[in-house]
Amino acid sequence: QKEVEQDPGPLSVPEGAIVSLNCTYSNSAFQYFMWYRQYSRKGPELLMYTYSSGNKEDGRFTAQVDKSSKYISLFIRDSQPSDSATYLCAITGNQFYFGTGTSLTVIP
Amino acid sequence: GAGVSQSPRYKVAKRGQDVALRCDPISGHVSLFWYQQALGQGPEFLTYFQNEAQLDKSGLPSDRFFAERPEGSVSTLKIQRTQQEDSAVYLCASSSTGPIDTQYFGPGTRLTVL
């Protein structure tokens, strides 16, 4: 079993839609939860960072962590074509563990 | 510098050749990480340095892979006798403290082994 599981998609939505991206993880000792965005042929860039259960909001993005279910989510409101990218969840114990990434396309 | 830089951005090697990939981390960042990202996959951890000390190399796939950071700044990932399965994007990241700190990634080096 991989430490982090993420549905690879691809996911295609119309502009303005709400997008939900999800990951599950296996080790309850994991403490820090991140979402990265990766554009084609670029390195990942950090979007959101949280270490507690609950919601964290930053503009159109909301990160949600449910430690009891070992489940994390990223919600994107009012999605834009510029949001089209691959979204990677990352979780840390002693190392960084990345999900496989979900490819998102927002259609104008 | 402004961010993590990597060179070369693209490398084509013939099977059996040795390659060296360079990473320049953000100035002052203590920790440096190397990842391998296959097409359509997330980054897979290779190795981690804190200053010049290589604290974790558990992700290196074989003894053909070697990384160093002799002065605690620039790092080089070397792959000897490259194989086709080594074809991937090699990402470098740095953080100001340790593994639980936010990592900032470079653009990667895309290695193609023919």
mmCIF file of N, CA, C and O in Angstrom, chain A residues 15-93:
data_model
loop_
_atom_site.group_PDB
_atom_site.id
_atom_site.type_symbol
_atom_site.label_atom_id
_atom_site.label_comp_id
_atom_site.label_asym_id
_atom_site.label_seq_id
_atom_site.Cartn_x
_atom_site.Cartn_y
_atom_site.Cartn_z
ATOM 1 N N GLU A 15 -15.509 26.353 -16.862
ATOM 2 C CA GLU A 15 -15.102 27.529 -16.108
ATOM 3 C C GLU A 15 -16.191 27.936 -15.124
ATOM 4 O O GLU A 15 -17.381 27.907 -15.450
ATOM 5 N N GLY A 16 -15.782 28.262 -13.904
ATOM 6 C CA GLY A 16 -16.732 28.657 -12.874
ATOM 7 C C GLY A 16 -17.171 27.530 -11.965
ATOM 8 O O GLY A 16 -17.788 27.777 -10.923
ATOM 9 N N ALA A 17 -16.851 26.295 -12.329
ATOM 10 C CA ALA A 17 -17.271 25.147 -11.517
ATOM 11 C C ALA A 17 -16.464 25.075 -10.226
ATOM 12 O O ALA A 17 -15.374 25.644 -10.104
ATOM 13 N N ILE A 18 -17.029 24.350 -9.260
ATOM 14 C CA ILE A 18 -16.293 24.024 -8.036
ATOM 15 C C ILE A 18 -15.591 22.685 -8.265
ATOM 16 O O ILE A 18 -16.216 21.714 -8.695
ATOM 17 N N VAL A 19 -14.305 22.672 -7.963
ATOM 18 C CA VAL A 19 -13.507 21.465 -8.161
ATOM 19 C C VAL A 19 -13.158 20.865 -6.802
ATOM 20 O O VAL A 19 -12.801 21.597 -5.866
ATOM 21 N N SER A 20 -13.239 19.563 -6.708
ATOM 22 C CA SER A 20 -12.866 18.852 -5.483
ATOM 23 C C SER A 20 -11.788 17.828 -5.811
ATOM 24 O O SER A 20 -11.983 16.963 -6.665
ATOM 25 N N LEU A 21 -10.670 17.944 -5.156
ATOM 26 C CA LEU A 21 -9.537 17.031 -5.352
ATOM 27 C C LEU A 21 -9.258 16.352 -4.014
ATOM 28 O O LEU A 21 -9.304 17.000 -2.965
ATOM 29 N N ASN A 22 -8.939 15.053 -4.053
ATOM 30 C CA ASN A 22 -8.862 14.296 -2.803
ATOM 31 C C ASN A 22 -7.664 13.359 -2.742
ATOM 32 O O ASN A 22 -7.200 12.874 -3.783
ATOM 33 N N CYS A 23 -7.216 13.109 -1.531
ATOM 34 C CA CYS A 23 -6.161 12.121 -1.281
ATOM 35 C C CYS A 23 -6.489 11.383 0.005
ATOM 36 O O CYS A 23 -7.098 11.956 0.921
ATOM 37 N N THR A 24 -6.064 10.132 0.065
ATOM 38 C CA THR A 24 -6.106 9.390 1.316
ATOM 39 C C THR A 24 -4.681 8.998 1.682
ATOM 40 O O THR A 24 -3.807 8.892 0.806
ATOM 41 N N TYR A 25 -4.445 8.801 2.960
ATOM 42 C CA TYR A 25 -3.117 8.410 3.391
ATOM 43 C C TYR A 25 -3.233 7.294 4.415
ATOM 44 O O TYR A 25 -4.287 7.046 4.987
ATOM 45 N N SER A 26 -2.103 6.617 4.625
ATOM 46 C CA SER A 26 -2.161 5.370 5.393
ATOM 47 C C SER A 26 -1.682 5.504 6.832
ATOM 48 O O SER A 26 -2.111 4.752 7.694
ATOM 49 N N ASN A 27 -0.787 6.447 7.106
ATOM 50 C CA ASN A 27 -0.113 6.502 8.403
ATOM 51 C C ASN A 27 -0.679 7.648 9.243
ATOM 52 O O ASN A 27 -0.537 8.814 8.901
ATOM 53 N N SER A 28 -1.298 7.285 10.356
ATOM 54 C CA SER A 28 -1.912 8.309 11.197
ATOM 55 C C SER A 28 -0.891 9.220 11.858
ATOM 56 O O SER A 28 -1.244 10.244 12.433
ATOM 57 N N ALA A 29 0.398 8.857 11.784
ATOM 58 C CA ALA A 29 1.444 9.708 12.368
ATOM 59 C C ALA A 29 1.783 10.905 11.490
ATOM 60 O O ALA A 29 2.477 11.820 11.941
ATOM 61 N N PHE A 30 1.321 10.880 10.247
ATOM 62 C CA PHE A 30 1.618 12.018 9.372
ATOM 63 C C PHE A 30 1.030 13.283 9.969
ATOM 64 O O PHE A 30 -0.080 13.295 10.478
ATOM 65 N N GLN A 31 1.808 14.368 9.869
ATOM 66 C CA GLN A 31 1.443 15.573 10.598
ATOM 67 C C GLN A 31 1.135 16.771 9.718
ATOM 68 O O GLN A 31 0.365 17.645 10.116
ATOM 69 N N TYR A 32 1.791 16.843 8.565
ATOM 70 C CA TYR A 32 1.702 18.058 7.755
ATOM 71 C C TYR A 32 1.173 17.701 6.373
ATOM 72 O O TYR A 32 1.589 16.711 5.785
ATOM 73 N N PHE A 33 0.300 18.551 5.886
ATOM 74 C CA PHE A 33 -0.445 18.245 4.675
ATOM 75 C C PHE A 33 -0.360 19.439 3.739
ATOM 76 O O PHE A 33 -0.640 20.572 4.144
ATOM 77 N N MET A 34 0.016 19.151 2.508
ATOM 78 C CA MET A 34 0.217 20.222 1.549
ATOM 79 C C MET A 34 -0.431 19.897 0.215
ATOM 80 O O MET A 34 -0.626 18.719 -0.114
ATOM 81 N N TRP A 35 -0.752 20.918 -0.508
ATOM 82 C CA TRP A 35 -1.178 20.796 -1.893
ATOM 83 C C TRP A 35 -0.228 21.613 -2.758
ATOM 84 O O TRP A 35 0.064 22.785 -2.459
ATOM 85 N N TYR A 36 0.258 20.960 -3.816
ATOM 86 C CA TYR A 36 1.120 21.618 -4.787
ATOM 87 C C TYR A 36 0.406 21.649 -6.132
ATOM 88 O O TYR A 36 -0.376 20.763 -6.456
ATOM 89 N N ARG A 37 0.726 22.660 -6.908
ATOM 90 C CA ARG A 37 0.238 22.769 -8.278
ATOM 91 C C ARG A 37 1.447 22.660 -9.194
ATOM 92 O O ARG A 37 2.492 23.277 -8.931
ATOM 93 N N GLN A 38 1.294 21.878 -10.252
ATOM 94 C CA GLN A 38 2.395 21.696 -11.185
ATOM 95 C C GLN A 38 1.901 21.933 -12.613
ATOM 96 O O GLN A 38 1.072 21.164 -13.121
ATOM 97 N N TYR A 39 2.412 22.979 -13.226
ATOM 98 C CA TYR A 39 2.133 23.213 -14.633
ATOM 99 C C TYR A 39 3.067 22.350 -15.473
ATOM 100 O O TYR A 39 4.144 21.936 -15.016
ATOM 101 N N SER A 40 2.671 22.135 -16.708
ATOM 102 C CA SER A 40 3.444 21.282 -17.598
ATOM 103 C C SER A 40 4.879 21.786 -17.718
ATOM 104 O O SER A 40 5.113 22.981 -17.911
ATOM 105 N N ARG A 41 5.822 20.884 -17.558
ATOM 106 C CA ARG A 41 7.249 21.164 -17.703
ATOM 107 C C ARG A 41 7.770 22.172 -16.672
ATOM 108 O O ARG A 41 8.759 22.870 -16.908
ATOM 109 N N LYS A 42 7.092 22.244 -15.536
ATOM 110 C CA LYS A 42 7.555 23.087 -14.428
ATOM 111 C C LYS A 42 7.655 22.242 -13.168
ATOM 112 O O LYS A 42 7.085 21.144 -13.080
ATOM 113 N N GLY A 43 8.382 22.764 -12.174
ATOM 114 C CA GLY A 43 8.409 22.114 -10.880
ATOM 115 C C GLY A 43 7.145 22.412 -10.098
ATOM 116 O O GLY A 43 6.434 23.378 -10.377
ATOM 117 N N PRO A 44 6.811 21.573 -9.106
ATOM 118 C CA PRO A 44 5.633 21.844 -8.271
ATOM 119 C C PRO A 44 5.810 23.143 -7.482
ATOM 120 O O PRO A 44 6.913 23.473 -7.056
ATOM 121 N N GLU A 45 4.702 23.856 -7.285
ATOM 122 C CA GLU A 45 4.714 25.055 -6.454
ATOM 123 C C GLU A 45 3.671 24.898 -5.350
ATOM 124 O O GLU A 45 2.574 24.394 -5.577
ATOM 125 N N LEU A 46 4.030 25.328 -4.155
ATOM 126 C CA LEU A 46 3.160 25.152 -2.997
ATOM 127 C C LEU A 46 1.926 26.046 -3.095
ATOM 128 O O LEU A 46 2.010 27.233 -3.342
ATOM 129 N N LEU A 47 0.757 25.425 -2.884
ATOM 130 C CA LEU A 47 -0.510 26.170 -2.856
ATOM 131 C C LEU A 47 -0.993 26.382 -1.427
ATOM 132 O O LEU A 47 -1.335 27.480 -1.032
ATOM 133 N N MET A 48 -1.087 25.277 -0.691
ATOM 134 C CA MET A 48 -1.683 25.323 0.635
ATOM 135 C C MET A 48 -0.890 24.414 1.573
ATOM 136 O O MET A 48 -0.359 23.398 1.157
ATOM 137 N N TYR A 49 -0.901 24.774 2.841
ATOM 138 C CA TYR A 49 -0.128 24.049 3.851
ATOM 139 C C TYR A 49 -0.949 24.050 5.119
ATOM 140 O O TYR A 49 -1.383 25.114 5.584
ATOM 141 N N THR A 50 -1.168 22.881 5.723
ATOM 142 C CA THR A 50 -1.896 22.827 6.977
ATOM 143 C C THR A 50 -1.405 21.667 7.808
ATOM 144 O O THR A 50 -0.838 20.706 7.271
ATOM 145 N N TYR A 51 -1.602 21.741 9.099
ATOM 146 C CA TYR A 51 -1.153 20.668 9.973
ATOM 147 C C TYR A 51 -2.234 20.212 10.942
ATOM 148 O O TYR A 51 -1.990 19.404 11.823
ATOM 149 N N SER A 52 -3.426 20.707 10.798
ATOM 150 C CA SER A 52 -4.472 20.322 11.740
ATOM 151 C C SER A 52 -5.718 19.917 10.976
ATOM 152 O O SER A 52 -5.897 20.283 9.808
ATOM 153 N N SER A 53 -6.574 19.188 11.641
ATOM 154 C CA SER A 53 -7.862 18.864 11.048
ATOM 155 C C SER A 53 -8.690 20.135 10.897
ATOM 156 O O SER A 53 -8.537 21.090 11.666
ATOM 157 N N GLY A 54 -9.547 20.144 9.906
ATOM 158 C CA GLY A 54 -10.397 21.300 9.677
ATOM 159 C C GLY A 54 -10.111 21.915 8.324
ATOM 160 O O GLY A 54 -9.483 21.304 7.467
ATOM 161 N N ASN A 55 -10.604 23.114 8.155
ATOM 162 C CA ASN A 55 -10.488 23.818 6.882
ATOM 163 C C ASN A 55 -9.515 24.987 6.970
ATOM 164 O O ASN A 55 -9.408 25.639 8.010
ATOM 165 N N LYS A 56 -8.831 25.228 5.858
ATOM 166 C CA LYS A 56 -7.994 26.417 5.728
ATOM 167 C C LYS A 56 -8.285 27.040 4.382
ATOM 168 O O LYS A 56 -8.243 26.346 3.362
ATOM 169 N N GLU A 57 -8.589 28.312 4.384
ATOM 170 C CA GLU A 57 -9.014 28.983 3.163
ATOM 171 C C GLU A 57 -7.977 30.011 2.722
ATOM 172 O O GLU A 57 -7.384 30.718 3.542
ATOM 173 N N ASP A 58 -7.780 30.093 1.403
ATOM 174 C CA ASP A 58 -6.889 31.110 0.834
ATOM 175 C C ASP A 58 -7.452 31.507 -0.523
ATOM 176 O O ASP A 58 -7.256 30.795 -1.512
ATOM 177 N N GLY A 59 -8.189 32.584 -0.537
ATOM 178 C CA GLY A 59 -8.802 33.028 -1.782
ATOM 179 C C GLY A 59 -9.815 32.017 -2.285
ATOM 180 O O GLY A 59 -10.735 31.624 -1.544
ATOM 181 N N ARG A 60 -9.636 31.543 -3.504
ATOM 182 C CA ARG A 60 -10.579 30.569 -4.069
ATOM 183 C C ARG A 60 -10.277 29.138 -3.649
ATOM 184 O O ARG A 60 -10.984 28.218 -4.036
ATOM 185 N N PHE A 61 -9.218 28.957 -2.887
ATOM 186 C CA PHE A 61 -8.779 27.606 -2.515
ATOM 187 C C PHE A 61 -9.089 27.315 -1.038
ATOM 188 O O PHE A 61 -8.865 28.165 -0.174
ATOM 189 N N THR A 62 -9.593 26.113 -0.784
ATOM 190 C CA THR A 62 -9.820 25.649 0.579
ATOM 191 C C THR A 62 -9.216 24.266 0.732
ATOM 192 O O THR A 62 -9.520 23.371 -0.056
ATOM 193 N N ALA A 63 -8.363 24.115 1.720
ATOM 194 C CA ALA A 63 -7.789 22.809 2.038
ATOM 195 C C ALA A 63 -8.517 22.256 3.251
ATOM 196 O O ALA A 63 -8.769 22.972 4.217
ATOM 197 N N GLN A 64 -8.855 20.987 3.183
ATOM 198 C CA GLN A 64 -9.593 20.339 4.263
ATOM 199 C C GLN A 64 -8.852 19.082 4.673
ATOM 200 O O GLN A 64 -8.415 18.298 3.826
ATOM 201 N N VAL A 65 -8.721 18.874 5.973
ATOM 202 C CA VAL A 65 -8.042 17.694 6.502
ATOM 203 C C VAL A 65 -8.962 17.004 7.488
ATOM 204 O O VAL A 65 -9.517 17.661 8.391
ATOM 205 N N ASP A 66 -9.123 15.724 7.324
ATOM 206 C CA ASP A 66 -9.875 14.894 8.272
ATOM 207 C C ASP A 66 -8.927 13.796 8.743
ATOM 208 O O ASP A 66 -8.777 12.773 8.080
ATOM 209 N N LYS A 67 -8.297 14.030 9.885
ATOM 210 C CA LYS A 67 -7.303 13.064 10.369
ATOM 211 C C LYS A 67 -7.955 11.761 10.813
ATOM 212 O O LYS A 67 -7.343 10.696 10.728
ATOM 213 N N SER A 68 -9.194 11.813 11.258
ATOM 214 C CA SER A 68 -9.839 10.574 11.715
ATOM 215 C C SER A 68 -10.073 9.624 10.554
ATOM 216 O O SER A 68 -10.006 8.404 10.714
ATOM 217 N N SER A 69 -10.321 10.183 9.382
ATOM 218 C CA SER A 69 -10.525 9.361 8.183
ATOM 219 C C SER A 69 -9.276 9.258 7.327
ATOM 220 O O SER A 69 -9.285 8.547 6.311
ATOM 221 N N LYS A 70 -8.231 9.992 7.689
ATOM 222 C CA LYS A 70 -6.996 10.033 6.904
ATOM 223 C C LYS A 70 -7.298 10.433 5.465
ATOM 224 O O LYS A 70 -6.948 9.737 4.509
ATOM 225 N N TYR A 71 -7.949 11.578 5.371
ATOM 226 C CA TYR A 71 -8.485 12.039 4.097
ATOM 227 C C TYR A 71 -8.237 13.532 3.993
ATOM 228 O O TYR A 71 -8.531 14.271 4.945
ATOM 229 N N ILE A 72 -7.676 13.970 2.855
ATOM 230 C CA ILE A 72 -7.492 15.407 2.665
ATOM 231 C C ILE A 72 -8.098 15.813 1.331
ATOM 232 O O ILE A 72 -8.152 15.004 0.393
ATOM 233 N N SER A 73 -8.541 17.056 1.284
ATOM 234 C CA SER A 73 -9.197 17.570 0.084
ATOM 235 C C SER A 73 -8.725 18.974 -0.225
ATOM 236 O O SER A 73 -8.323 19.722 0.680
ATOM 237 N N LEU A 74 -8.807 19.313 -1.496
ATOM 238 C CA LEU A 74 -8.600 20.684 -1.955
ATOM 239 C C LEU A 74 -9.806 21.065 -2.785
ATOM 240 O O LEU A 74 -10.166 20.353 -3.725
ATOM 241 N N PHE A 75 -10.434 22.188 -2.430
ATOM 242 C CA PHE A 75 -11.571 22.703 -3.181
ATOM 243 C C PHE A 75 -11.142 23.987 -3.889
ATOM 244 O O PHE A 75 -10.492 24.850 -3.291
ATOM 245 N N ILE A 76 -11.528 24.089 -5.139
ATOM 246 C CA ILE A 76 -11.273 25.304 -5.917
ATOM 247 C C ILE A 76 -12.627 25.873 -6.321
ATOM 248 O O ILE A 76 -13.398 25.209 -7.029
ATOM 249 N N ARG A 77 -12.906 27.074 -5.863
ATOM 250 C CA ARG A 77 -14.160 27.743 -6.226
ATOM 251 C C ARG A 77 -13.958 28.591 -7.469
ATOM 252 O O ARG A 77 -12.844 29.080 -7.729
ATOM 253 N N ASP A 78 -15.030 28.781 -8.227
ATOM 254 C CA ASP A 78 -14.984 29.666 -9.401
ATOM 255 C C ASP A 78 -13.741 29.351 -10.249
ATOM 256 O O ASP A 78 -12.896 30.213 -10.506
ATOM 257 N N SER A 79 -13.622 28.100 -10.633
ATOM 258 C CA SER A 79 -12.413 27.663 -11.332
ATOM 259 C C SER A 79 -12.198 28.455 -12.626
ATOM 260 O O SER A 79 -13.154 28.858 -13.308
ATOM 261 N N GLN A 80 -10.928 28.689 -12.922
ATOM 262 C CA GLN A 80 -10.511 29.475 -14.074
ATOM 263 C C GLN A 80 -9.654 28.619 -15.012
ATOM 264 O O GLN A 80 -8.997 27.675 -14.557
ATOM 265 N N PRO A 81 -9.605 28.951 -16.290
ATOM 266 C CA PRO A 81 -8.725 28.201 -17.200
ATOM 267 C C PRO A 81 -7.273 28.174 -16.729
ATOM 268 O O PRO A 81 -6.563 27.188 -16.949
ATOM 269 N N SER A 82 -6.845 29.230 -16.031
ATOM 270 C CA SER A 82 -5.469 29.270 -15.525
ATOM 271 C C SER A 82 -5.229 28.268 -14.392
ATOM 272 O O SER A 82 -4.083 28.036 -13.993
ATOM 273 N N ASP A 83 -6.308 27.679 -13.868
ATOM 274 C CA ASP A 83 -6.165 26.629 -12.846
ATOM 275 C C ASP A 83 -5.828 25.278 -13.474
ATOM 276 O O ASP A 83 -5.555 24.316 -12.743
ATOM 277 N N SER A 84 -5.872 25.200 -14.784
ATOM 278 C CA SER A 84 -5.561 23.942 -15.457
ATOM 279 C C SER A 84 -4.112 23.555 -15.192
ATOM 280 O O SER A 84 -3.181 24.276 -15.557
ATOM 281 N N ALA A 85 -3.930 22.440 -14.516
ATOM 282 C CA ALA A 85 -2.605 21.987 -14.080
ATOM 283 C C ALA A 85 -2.780 20.620 -13.441
ATOM 284 O O ALA A 85 -3.891 20.089 -13.359
ATOM 285 N N THR A 86 -1.694 20.064 -12.967
ATOM 286 C CA THR A 86 -1.749 18.856 -12.148
ATOM 287 C C THR A 86 -1.609 19.260 -10.688
ATOM 288 O O THR A 86 -0.736 20.054 -10.331
ATOM 289 N N TYR A 87 -2.487 18.727 -9.854
ATOM 290 C CA TYR A 87 -2.492 19.046 -8.430
ATOM 291 C C TYR A 87 -2.002 17.839 -7.645
ATOM 292 O O TYR A 87 -2.531 16.734 -7.793
ATOM 293 N N LEU A 88 -0.992 18.067 -6.844
ATOM 294 C CA LEU A 88 -0.347 17.007 -6.069
ATOM 295 C C LEU A 88 -0.591 17.240 -4.587
ATOM 296 O O LEU A 88 -0.347 18.335 -4.080
ATOM 297 N N CYS A 89 -1.062 16.198 -3.905
ATOM 298 C CA CYS A 89 -1.068 16.291 -2.449
ATOM 299 C C CYS A 89 0.277 15.771 -1.942
ATOM 300 O O CYS A 89 0.922 14.949 -2.591
ATOM 301 N N ALA A 90 0.704 16.305 -0.817
ATOM 302 C CA ALA A 90 1.971 15.882 -0.220
ATOM 303 C C ALA A 90 1.788 15.826 1.288
ATOM 304 O O ALA A 90 1.141 16.700 1.880
ATOM 305 N N ILE A 91 2.335 14.800 1.866
ATOM 306 C CA ILE A 91 2.162 14.571 3.300
ATOM 307 C C ILE A 91 3.514 14.237 3.898
ATOM 308 O O ILE A 91 4.299 13.522 3.272
ATOM 309 N N THR A 92 3.789 14.756 5.071
ATOM 310 C CA THR A 92 5.092 14.483 5.669
ATOM 311 C C THR A 92 4.980 13.715 6.968
ATOM 312 O O THR A 92 4.101 13.965 7.790
ATOM 313 N N GLY A 93 5.870 12.756 7.068
ATOM 314 C CA GLY A 93 6.205 12.154 8.339
ATOM 315 C C GLY A 93 7.648 12.558 8.540
ATOM 316 O O GLY A 93 7.961 13.700 8.863
#
